[in-house]
Coordinates of N, CA and C in Angstrom, one line a residue:
Chain H
D775 N 0.8 -1.2 0.0 CA 0.0 0.0 0.0 C 0.9 1.3 0.0
V776 N 0.4 2.2 -0.7 CA 1.1 3.5 -0.7 C 1.0 4.2 0.6
K777 N 2.0 4.7 1.1 CA 2.0 5.4 2.4 C 2.6 6.8 2.2
V778 N 1.7 7.8 2.5 CA 2.2 9.2 2.5 C 2.0 9.7 3.9
T779 N 3.0 10.2 4.5 CA 2.9 10.7 5.9 C 3.3 12.2 5.9
Q780 N 2.6 12.8 6.8 CA 2.9 14.3 7.1 C 3.3 14.4 8.5
S781 N 4.2 15.3 8.8 CA 4.9 15.4 10.1 C 3.9 15.7 11.2
S782 N 2.9 16.5 11.0 CA 2.0 16.9 12.1 C 0.6 16.9 11.6
R783 N -0.3 16.5 12.5 CA -1.7 16.6 12.1 C -2.3 18.0 12.4
Y784 N -1.8 18.6 13.5 CA -2.2 19.9 13.9 C -1.0 20.7 14.3
L785 N -1.1 22.0 13.9 CA 0.0 22.9 14.1 C -0.5 24.3 14.4
V786 N 0.0 24.9 15.5 CA -0.4 26.3 15.8 C 0.9 27.2 15.7
K787 N 0.9 28.2 14.9 CA 2.0 29.1 14.8 C 1.6 30.6 14.9
R788 N 2.6 31.4 15.1 CA 2.3 32.9 15.3 C 2.6 33.5 13.9
T789 N 1.9 34.6 13.7 CA 2.2 35.5 12.5 C 3.7 35.8 12.4
G790 N 4.3 35.7 11.2 CA 5.6 36.0 11.0 C 6.6 34.9 11.2
E791 N 6.2 33.8 11.8 CA 7.0 32.6 12.0 C 7.3 31.9 10.7
K792 N 8.5 31.3 10.6 CA 8.8 30.4 9.5 C 8.3 29.0 9.8
V793 N 7.5 28.4 8.9 CA 6.8 27.2 9.2 C 7.3 26.1 8.2
F794 N 7.6 24.9 8.6 CA 8.0 23.8 7.8 C 6.9 22.7 7.9
L795 N 6.4 22.3 6.8 CA 5.5 21.2 6.7 C 6.2 20.1 5.9
E796 N 6.3 18.9 6.6 CA 7.1 17.8 5.9 C 6.1 16.7 5.4
C797 N 6.5 16.2 4.3 CA 5.8 15.1 3.7 C 6.8 14.0 3.2
V798 N 6.5 12.8 3.5 CA 7.3 11.7 3.2 C 6.5 10.6 2.6
Q799 N 6.9 10.0 1.4 CA 6.2 8.9 0.8 C 7.2 7.7 0.7
D800 N 6.6 6.5 0.8 CA 7.5 5.3 0.8 C 7.4 4.4 -0.4
M801 N 6.8 5.0 -1.5 CA 6.6 4.2 -2.7 C 7.5 4.6 -3.9
D802 N 8.6 5.3 -3.6 CA 9.5 5.7 -4.7 C 8.9 6.5 -5.8
H803 N 7.9 7.2 -5.4 CA 7.2 8.0 -6.5 C 8.0 9.2 -6.9
E804 N 8.0 9.6 -8.1 CA 8.7 10.7 -8.6 C 7.9 12.0 -8.4
N805 N 6.6 12.0 -8.6 CA 5.8 13.2 -8.5 C 5.3 13.4 -7.1
M806 N 5.4 14.7 -6.6 CA 4.9 15.0 -5.3 C 4.2 16.4 -5.4
F807 N 3.2 16.6 -4.6 CA 2.3 17.8 -4.7 C 2.0 18.3 -3.4
W808 N 1.8 19.6 -3.3 CA 1.2 20.2 -2.1 C -0.1 21.0 -2.5
Y809 N -1.1 20.7 -1.8 CA -2.4 21.4 -1.9 C -2.8 22.0 -0.6
R810 N -3.7 23.0 -0.7 CA -4.3 23.5 0.5 C -5.8 23.4 0.3
Q811 N -6.5 23.1 1.4 CA -8.0 22.9 1.3 C -8.7 23.9 2.2
D812 N -9.6 24.6 1.6 CA -10.4 25.6 2.3 C -11.9 25.4 2.0
P813 N -12.7 25.6 3.0 CA -14.2 25.4 2.8 C -14.7 26.1 1.6
G814 N -15.5 25.4 0.8 CA -16.1 26.0 -0.4 C -15.2 26.2 -1.6
L815 N -13.9 25.9 -1.4 CA -12.9 26.1 -2.5 C -12.3 24.7 -2.9
G816 N -12.5 23.7 -2.2 CA -11.9 22.4 -2.6 C -10.4 22.5 -2.3
L817 N -9.7 21.7 -3.1 CA -8.2 21.7 -2.9 C -7.6 22.5 -4.1
R818 N -6.6 23.3 -3.7 CA -5.9 24.1 -4.7 C -4.4 23.8 -4.7
L819 N -3.8 23.7 -5.8 CA -2.4 23.3 -6.0 C -1.4 24.5 -5.6
I820 N -0.5 24.2 -4.7 CA 0.5 25.2 -4.3 C 1.8 25.1 -5.1
Y821 N 2.4 23.9 -5.0 CA 3.6 23.6 -5.7 C 3.6 22.1 -6.0
F822 N 4.5 21.7 -7.0 CA 4.7 20.3 -7.3 C 6.1 20.1 -7.7
S823 N 6.4 18.8 -7.8 CA 7.8 18.4 -8.1 C 7.8 17.1 -8.8
Y824 N 8.6 17.0 -9.9 CA 8.7 15.7 -10.6 C 9.9 14.9 -10.2
D825 N 10.9 15.6 -9.5 CA 12.1 14.9 -9.3 C 12.9 15.7 -8.2
V826 N 13.9 15.1 -7.7 CA 14.8 15.7 -6.7 C 15.3 17.0 -7.2
K827 N 15.3 18.0 -6.4 CA 15.8 19.4 -6.7 C 14.9 20.1 -7.7
M828 N 13.9 19.5 -8.1 CA 13.0 20.1 -9.1 C 11.7 20.6 -8.5
K829 N 11.2 21.8 -8.8 CA 10.0 22.3 -8.3 C 9.3 23.2 -9.3
E830 N 8.0 23.2 -9.3 CA 7.2 24.0 -10.2 C 6.1 24.7 -9.4
K831 N 5.8 25.9 -9.7 CA 4.7 26.6 -9.1 C 3.4 26.1 -9.5
G832 N 2.4 26.0 -8.6 CA 1.1 25.6 -8.9 C 0.2 26.9 -9.1
D833 N -1.0 26.8 -8.7 CA -1.9 27.9 -8.9 C -1.9 29.0 -7.9
I834 N -1.4 28.7 -6.7 CA -1.4 29.7 -5.6 C -0.1 29.6 -4.8
P835 N 1.0 29.9 -5.5 CA 2.3 29.7 -4.8 C 2.8 30.9 -3.9
E836 N 2.0 32.0 -4.0 CA 2.5 33.2 -3.2 C 2.5 32.9 -1.7
G837 N 3.7 33.3 -1.1 CA 3.8 33.1 0.3 C 4.4 31.8 0.7
Y838 N 4.6 30.9 -0.3 CA 5.1 29.6 0.0 C 6.4 29.3 -0.8
S839 N 7.2 28.4 -0.3 CA 8.3 27.8 -1.1 C 8.4 26.3 -0.8
V840 N 9.2 25.6 -1.5 CA 9.3 24.1 -1.3 C 10.7 23.7 -1.4
S841 N 11.0 22.5 -0.9 CA 12.3 21.9 -1.0 C 12.2 20.4 -1.2
R842 N 12.9 19.9 -2.2 CA 13.0 18.5 -2.4 C 14.4 18.0 -2.6
E843 N 15.0 17.7 -1.5 CA 16.4 17.3 -1.4 C 16.6 15.8 -1.6
K844 N 15.5 15.1 -1.2 CA 15.5 13.6 -1.4 C 14.2 13.2 -2.1
K845 N 14.3 12.1 -2.8 CA 13.1 11.7 -3.6 C 11.9 11.5 -2.8
E846 N 12.0 11.0 -1.6 CA 10.9 10.6 -0.8 C 10.3 11.7 0.0
R847 N 11.0 12.9 0.1 CA 10.6 13.9 1.0 C 10.3 15.2 0.2
F848 N 9.2 15.9 0.5 CA 8.8 17.1 -0.1 C 8.3 18.1 1.0
S849 N 9.1 19.2 1.2 CA 8.7 20.1 2.3 C 8.1 21.3 1.7
L850 N 7.1 21.8 2.5 CA 6.4 23.1 2.2 C 6.8 24.1 3.2
I851 N 7.3 25.2 2.8 CA 7.8 26.3 3.7 C 7.0 27.5 3.6
L852 N 6.5 28.0 4.7 CA 5.8 29.3 4.8 C 6.9 30.2 5.4
E853 N 7.4 31.1 4.5 CA 8.5 31.9 4.9 C 8.2 32.9 6.1
S854 N 7.0 33.4 6.1 CA 6.6 34.3 7.1 C 5.1 34.1 7.3
A855 N 4.7 33.3 8.2 CA 3.3 32.8 8.2 C 2.3 34.0 8.4
S856 N 1.2 34.0 7.8 CA 0.2 35.0 7.9 C -1.2 34.3 8.2
T857 N -2.1 35.1 8.8 CA -3.4 34.5 9.2 C -4.1 33.9 8.0
N858 N -4.0 34.5 6.8 CA -4.7 33.9 5.7 C -4.1 32.6 5.2
Q859 N -3.0 32.1 5.8 CA -2.5 30.8 5.5 C -3.0 29.7 6.5
T860 N -3.9 30.1 7.4 CA -4.6 29.1 8.2 C -5.4 28.3 7.2
S861 N -5.2 27.0 7.3 CA -5.8 26.1 6.3 C -5.4 24.6 6.6
M862 N -6.0 23.7 5.8 CA -5.6 22.3 5.8 C -4.7 22.1 4.7
Y863 N -3.5 21.5 4.9 CA -2.5 21.3 3.9 C -2.4 19.8 3.6
L864 N -2.5 19.4 2.4 CA -2.5 18.0 2.0 C -1.3 17.8 1.0
C865 N -0.6 16.7 1.3 CA 0.5 16.3 0.4 C 0.0 15.1 -0.4
A866 N 0.5 15.0 -1.6 CA 0.2 13.8 -2.4 C 1.4 13.4 -3.2
S867 N 1.4 12.1 -3.6 CA 2.5 11.6 -4.5 C 1.9 10.7 -5.6
S868 N 2.6 10.6 -6.7 CA 2.1 9.7 -7.7 C 3.4 9.2 -8.5
P869 N 3.3 8.1 -9.1 CA 4.4 7.6 -9.9 C 4.5 8.4 -11.3
H870 N 5.7 8.5 -11.8 CA 5.8 9.1 -13.1 C 6.0 7.9 -14.1
T871 N 5.0 7.6 -14.8 CA 5.0 6.5 -15.7 C 5.1 6.9 -17.2
G872 N 4.9 8.2 -17.4 CA 4.8 8.6 -18.8 C 3.4 8.5 -19.4
L873 N 2.5 7.8 -18.6 CA 1.1 7.6 -19.1 C 0.2 8.2 -18.0
A874 N -0.4 9.3 -18.3 CA -1.2 10.0 -17.3 C -2.3 9.1 -16.7
N875 N -2.7 8.2 -17.5 CA -3.8 7.4 -16.9 C -3.3 6.4 -15.9
Q876 N -2.0 6.3 -15.6 CA -1.5 5.4 -14.6 C -1.0 6.2 -13.4
E877 N -1.2 7.5 -13.4 CA -0.5 8.3 -12.4 C -1.6 8.8 -11.4
T878 N -2.2 7.9 -10.7 CA -3.1 8.2 -9.6 C -2.4 8.8 -8.4
Q879 N -2.9 9.9 -7.9 CA -2.3 10.5 -6.7 C -2.9 9.9 -5.4
Y880 N -1.9 9.7 -4.5 CA -2.3 9.2 -3.1 C -1.9 10.3 -2.1
F881 N -2.8 10.5 -1.2 CA -2.7 11.6 -0.3 C -2.3 11.2 1.1
G882 N -1.7 12.1 1.8 CA -1.4 12.0 3.2 C -2.6 12.4 4.0
P883 N -2.5 12.3 5.4 CA -3.7 12.6 6.2 C -3.9 14.1 6.4
G884 N -3.0 15.0 6.0 CA -3.2 16.4 6.1 C -2.7 17.0 7.4
T885 N -2.3 18.3 7.3 CA -1.9 19.1 8.5 C -2.8 20.3 8.6
R886 N -3.5 20.4 9.7 CA -4.3 21.5 9.9 C -3.5 22.6 10.6
L887 N -3.3 23.7 9.9 CA -2.4 24.8 10.4 C -3.3 25.9 10.8
L888 N -3.0 26.4 12.1 CA -3.7 27.6 12.6 C -2.6 28.7 12.8
V889 N -2.7 29.8 12.1 CA -1.8 30.9 12.3 C -2.5 32.0 13.1
L890 N -1.9 32.3 14.3 CA -2.5 33.3 15.2 C -1.9 34.7 15.0
Chain Y
A625 N -7.4 26.1 -19.2 CA -7.5 25.7 -17.7 C -8.7 24.8 -17.5
Q626 N -8.6 24.0 -16.6 CA -9.7 23.1 -16.3 C -10.5 23.6 -15.2
K627 N -11.8 23.2 -15.2 CA -12.7 23.6 -14.1 C -13.6 22.4 -13.8
V628 N -13.8 22.2 -12.5 CA -14.7 21.2 -12.0 C -15.8 21.8 -11.1
T629 N -17.0 21.5 -11.4 CA -18.1 22.1 -10.6 C -18.9 21.0 -9.9
Q630 N -19.0 21.2 -8.6 CA -19.9 20.3 -7.8 C -20.9 21.2 -7.1
A631 N -22.1 21.3 -7.8 CA -23.1 22.3 -7.3 C -23.7 22.0 -6.0
Q632 N -23.7 20.7 -5.6 CA -24.3 20.3 -4.3 C -23.3 20.5 -3.2
T633 N -23.6 21.5 -2.3 CA -22.7 21.7 -1.2 C -22.8 20.6 -0.1
E634 N -24.1 20.3 0.2 CA -24.3 19.3 1.2 C -25.6 18.6 0.9
I635 N -25.6 17.3 1.1 CA -26.7 16.4 0.9 C -26.9 15.6 2.2
S636 N -28.2 15.5 2.6 CA -28.5 14.7 3.8 C -29.5 13.6 3.4
V637 N -29.3 12.4 3.6 CA -30.2 11.3 3.3 C -30.3 10.4 4.5
V638 N -31.3 9.5 4.5 CA -31.5 8.5 5.5 C -31.0 7.2 5.0
E639 N -30.4 6.5 5.9 CA -29.8 5.2 5.6 C -30.7 4.4 4.6
K640 N -30.1 3.7 3.7 CA -30.7 2.9 2.7 C -31.2 3.7 1.5
E641 N -31.3 5.0 1.6 CA -31.7 5.7 0.4 C -30.5 5.7 -0.6
D642 N -30.9 5.9 -1.9 CA -29.9 6.1 -3.0 C -29.6 7.5 -3.1
V643 N -28.4 7.9 -3.4 CA -28.0 9.3 -3.5 C -27.0 9.4 -4.7
T644 N -27.2 10.5 -5.5 CA -26.3 10.8 -6.6 C -25.6 12.2 -6.4
L645 N -24.3 12.1 -6.5 CA -23.5 13.3 -6.4 C -23.1 13.8 -7.8
D646 N -23.4 15.0 -8.1 CA -23.1 15.6 -9.4 C -21.8 16.2 -9.6
C647 N -21.2 16.0 -10.8 CA -19.9 16.6 -11.1 C -20.0 17.1 -12.6
V648 N -19.7 18.3 -12.9 CA -19.6 18.8 -14.2 C -18.2 19.4 -14.4
Y649 N -17.6 19.0 -15.5 CA -16.2 19.5 -15.8 C -16.1 20.3 -17.1
E650 N -15.0 21.1 -17.1 CA -14.7 21.9 -18.3 C -13.2 21.6 -18.6
T651 N -12.9 21.3 -19.9 CA -11.6 21.2 -20.3 C -11.5 21.4 -21.8
R652 N -10.3 21.9 -22.2 CA -10.1 22.0 -23.7 C -9.3 20.8 -24.2
D653 N -8.8 20.0 -23.3 CA -8.0 18.8 -23.7 C -8.9 17.8 -24.4
T654 N -8.4 17.1 -25.4 CA -9.2 16.0 -26.0 C -9.0 14.7 -25.2
T655 N -7.9 14.6 -24.5 CA -7.7 13.5 -23.6 C -7.6 14.0 -22.2
Y656 N -8.4 13.4 -21.4 CA -8.4 13.9 -20.0 C -8.8 12.8 -19.1
Y657 N -8.6 13.0 -17.8 CA -8.9 12.0 -16.8 C -9.7 12.6 -15.6
L658 N -10.7 11.9 -15.2 CA -11.5 12.3 -14.1 C -11.4 11.4 -12.9
F659 N -11.6 11.9 -11.8 CA -11.4 11.2 -10.5 C -12.5 11.5 -9.5
W660 N -12.8 10.5 -8.6 CA -13.6 10.8 -7.4 C -12.7 10.4 -6.2
Y661 N -12.7 11.2 -5.2 CA -12.1 10.9 -4.0 C -13.1 11.1 -2.8
K662 N -12.8 10.3 -1.8 CA -13.7 10.4 -0.6 C -12.8 10.9 0.6
Q663 N -13.3 11.9 1.3 CA -12.6 12.4 2.5 C -13.4 12.2 3.8
P664 N -13.2 11.1 4.5 CA -13.9 10.8 5.7 C -13.5 11.8 6.8
P665 N -14.1 11.8 8.0 CA -13.8 12.8 9.0 C -12.3 12.8 9.4
S666 N -11.6 11.6 9.2 CA -10.2 11.6 9.6 C -9.4 12.5 8.7
G667 N -9.9 12.9 7.6 CA -9.2 13.9 6.8 C -8.4 13.4 5.5
E668 N -8.0 12.2 5.5 CA -7.2 11.7 4.4 C -8.1 11.4 3.2
L669 N -7.7 11.9 2.0 CA -8.4 11.6 0.8 C -8.2 10.2 0.3
V670 N -9.3 9.5 0.0 CA -9.2 8.1 -0.4 C -9.6 8.1 -1.9
F671 N -8.8 7.5 -2.7 CA -9.1 7.4 -4.1 C -10.2 6.4 -4.3
L672 N -11.2 6.8 -5.2 CA -12.3 5.9 -5.5 C -12.2 5.4 -6.9
I673 N -12.1 6.3 -7.9 CA -12.1 5.8 -9.2 C -11.4 6.8 -10.1
R674 N -10.9 6.3 -11.2 CA -10.3 7.2 -12.3 C -11.0 6.8 -13.6
R675 N -11.4 7.7 -14.4 CA -12.0 7.5 -15.7 C -11.3 8.2 -16.8
N676 N -11.0 7.5 -17.9 CA -10.3 8.2 -19.0 C -11.4 8.7 -20.0
S677 N -11.0 9.8 -20.7 CA -12.0 10.4 -21.5 C -12.4 9.6 -22.7
F678 N -11.6 8.6 -23.1 CA -11.9 7.8 -24.3 C -12.7 6.6 -23.9
D679 N -13.0 6.4 -22.6 CA -13.8 5.3 -22.1 C -15.1 5.7 -21.4
E680 N -16.2 5.7 -22.2 CA -17.4 6.2 -21.6 C -18.3 5.1 -20.9
Q681 N -17.7 4.0 -20.8 CA -18.4 2.9 -20.1 C -18.7 3.3 -18.6
N682 N -19.9 3.0 -18.2 CA -20.2 3.3 -16.8 C -19.6 2.2 -16.0
E683 N -19.3 2.5 -14.7 CA -18.7 1.5 -13.9 C -19.4 1.3 -12.6
I684 N -19.5 0.1 -12.1 CA -20.1 -0.3 -10.9 C -19.1 -1.0 -10.0
S685 N -19.1 -0.6 -8.8 CA -18.3 -1.3 -7.8 C -19.0 -1.5 -6.5
G686 N -19.6 -2.6 -6.3 CA -20.5 -2.8 -5.1 C -21.7 -1.8 -5.1
R687 N -21.8 -1.0 -4.1 CA -22.9 -0.1 -4.0 C -22.6 1.2 -4.7
Y688 N -21.4 1.4 -5.3 CA -21.0 2.6 -6.0 C -21.1 2.4 -7.5
S689 N -21.6 3.4 -8.1 CA -21.6 3.4 -9.6 C -21.3 4.8 -10.1
W690 N -20.7 4.9 -11.3 CA -20.3 6.2 -11.9 C -20.9 6.3 -13.3
N691 N -21.4 7.4 -13.6 CA -22.0 7.7 -14.9 C -21.3 8.8 -15.6
F692 N -20.5 8.4 -16.7 CA -19.7 9.4 -17.4 C -20.4 9.7 -18.7
Q693 N -20.7 11.0 -18.9 CA -21.4 11.4 -20.2 C -20.6 12.6 -20.8
K694 N -19.9 12.3 -21.8 CA -19.2 13.4 -22.5 C -20.1 14.5 -23.1
S695 N -21.3 14.0 -23.5 CA -22.2 15.0 -24.2 C -22.6 16.1 -23.2
T696 N -22.7 15.8 -21.9 CA -23.1 16.8 -21.0 C -21.9 17.2 -20.0
S697 N -20.7 16.7 -20.3 CA -19.5 17.0 -19.5 C -19.8 16.6 -18.1
S698 N -20.4 15.5 -17.8 CA -20.7 15.1 -16.4 C -20.1 13.8 -16.1
F699 N -19.8 13.7 -14.8 CA -19.2 12.4 -14.2 C -19.8 12.2 -12.9
N700 N -21.1 11.7 -12.9 CA -21.8 11.6 -11.6 C -21.6 10.3 -10.9
F701 N -21.8 10.4 -9.6 CA -21.4 9.3 -8.7 C -22.7 8.9 -7.9
T702 N -23.1 7.7 -7.9 CA -24.3 7.2 -7.2 C -23.9 6.2 -6.2
I703 N -24.4 6.4 -5.0 CA -24.3 5.4 -3.9 C -25.7 4.8 -3.7
T704 N -25.8 3.5 -3.9 CA -27.0 2.7 -3.7 C -27.1 2.2 -2.3
A705 N -28.3 2.3 -1.7 CA -28.5 1.8 -0.3 C -27.5 2.4 0.6
S706 N -27.5 3.7 0.7 CA -26.4 4.4 1.5 C -26.4 3.9 3.0
Q707 N -25.2 4.0 3.5 CA -24.9 3.6 4.9 C -24.3 4.7 5.7
V708 N -24.3 4.7 7.0 CA -23.8 5.8 7.8 C -22.3 5.9 7.5
V709 N -21.6 4.8 7.2 CA -20.1 4.9 6.9 C -19.8 5.7 5.6
D710 N -20.9 5.9 4.8 CA -20.7 6.7 3.6 C -20.6 8.2 3.9
S711 N -20.9 8.6 5.1 CA -20.8 10.0 5.4 C -19.4 10.5 5.3
A712 N -19.2 11.5 4.4 CA -17.9 12.1 4.1 C -18.1 13.2 3.2
V713 N -16.9 13.9 2.9 CA -16.9 14.8 1.8 C -16.4 14.2 0.5
Y714 N -17.1 14.3 -0.6 CA -16.7 13.7 -1.8 C -16.2 14.7 -2.8
F715 N -15.0 14.5 -3.4 CA -14.5 15.4 -4.3 C -14.4 14.8 -5.7
C716 N -14.8 15.6 -6.7 CA -14.6 15.2 -8.1 C -13.4 16.0 -8.6
A717 N -12.6 15.4 -9.4 CA -11.4 16.1 -9.9 C -11.0 15.7 -11.3
S718 N -10.3 16.6 -12.0 CA -9.8 16.3 -13.3 C -8.3 16.5 -13.3
M719 N -7.7 15.7 -14.2 CA -6.2 15.8 -14.3 C -5.8 16.7 -15.4
D720 N -4.9 17.6 -15.1 CA -4.2 18.4 -16.1 C -3.0 17.5 -16.7
T721 N -3.2 17.0 -17.9 CA -2.2 16.0 -18.4 C -0.8 16.6 -18.6
G722 N -0.7 17.9 -18.6 CA 0.6 18.5 -18.8 C 1.3 18.5 -17.4
R723 N 0.6 19.0 -16.4 CA 1.3 19.2 -15.1 C 1.1 17.9 -14.2
R724 N 0.2 17.0 -14.7 CA -0.1 15.8 -13.9 C -0.7 16.2 -12.5
A725 N -1.2 17.4 -12.4 CA -1.8 17.8 -11.1 C -3.3 17.7 -11.3
L726 N -4.0 17.8 -10.1 CA -5.5 17.6 -10.1 C -6.1 19.0 -9.9
T727 N -7.2 19.2 -10.6 CA -8.1 20.3 -10.4 C -9.4 19.8 -9.7
F728 N -9.6 20.3 -8.5 CA -10.7 19.7 -7.7 C -12.0 20.6 -7.8
G729 N -13.1 20.0 -7.6 CA -14.3 20.7 -7.4 C -14.3 21.1 -5.9
S730 N -15.4 21.8 -5.5 CA -15.4 22.3 -4.1 C -15.9 21.3 -3.1
G731 N -16.3 20.1 -3.6 CA -16.7 19.0 -2.7 C -18.2 19.0 -2.4
T732 N -18.7 17.8 -2.1 CA -20.1 17.7 -1.6 C -20.0 16.9 -0.3
R733 N -20.6 17.5 0.7 CA -20.6 16.8 2.0 C -21.9 16.0 2.1
L734 N -21.7 14.7 2.3 CA -22.8 13.7 2.4 C -23.0 13.3 3.8
Q735 N -24.2 13.5 4.3 CA -24.5 13.0 5.6 C -25.6 11.9 5.5
V736 N -25.3 10.8 6.0 CA -26.2 9.7 6.0 C -26.7 9.5 7.4
Q737 N -28.0 9.7 7.6 CA -28.6 9.6 9.0 C -29.1 8.1 9.2
P738 N -28.9 7.6 10.4 CA -29.4 6.3 10.7 C -30.9 6.2 10.8

């Protein structure tokens, strides 16, 4: 079974703090993604990566950065947390097969972040 | 750009009722992929089904069935004889074949009352 783990289920931070959200997958997947989930908006793509050291901006990258130093780990960084970044953050991974119909994404349990 | 619309924000049914969750998608791609995910109260998204644009066959898996109609750009999900354990938020999504990322609808919260 694919296993995607996220370092924290709940996190409380102060405005201006630097925040690290960690995601680890154990299936040797090349593709990794960060989404945020907000009521009424569904999930929105923040950043994604197809390989180590590689990153691409998603639809809402402002205020975030990412790091992928190892294949299994994809970190989301909030450089200076703000209250509008209070949200549920979900990490996902998928294999890179070259065939989109084989690249199902598997999700971690999510991190619920509260910025005060 | 892709867009997925789930017009039903919340549905409440009584156990054993059938329920259909609607999903309408927009895409300019000729080849595309559609998904349904379930998010139980625990928070983790659980993959339910993937459908390719070139395969319009409907699919049934136990109490779950999916109706894919390209003519109306819809990919609806039906639960037959609903159970309390079906209570969750359900998301419809499409895949951007360039980025391999998912575009999600806003989700439908299903509550099944005993």
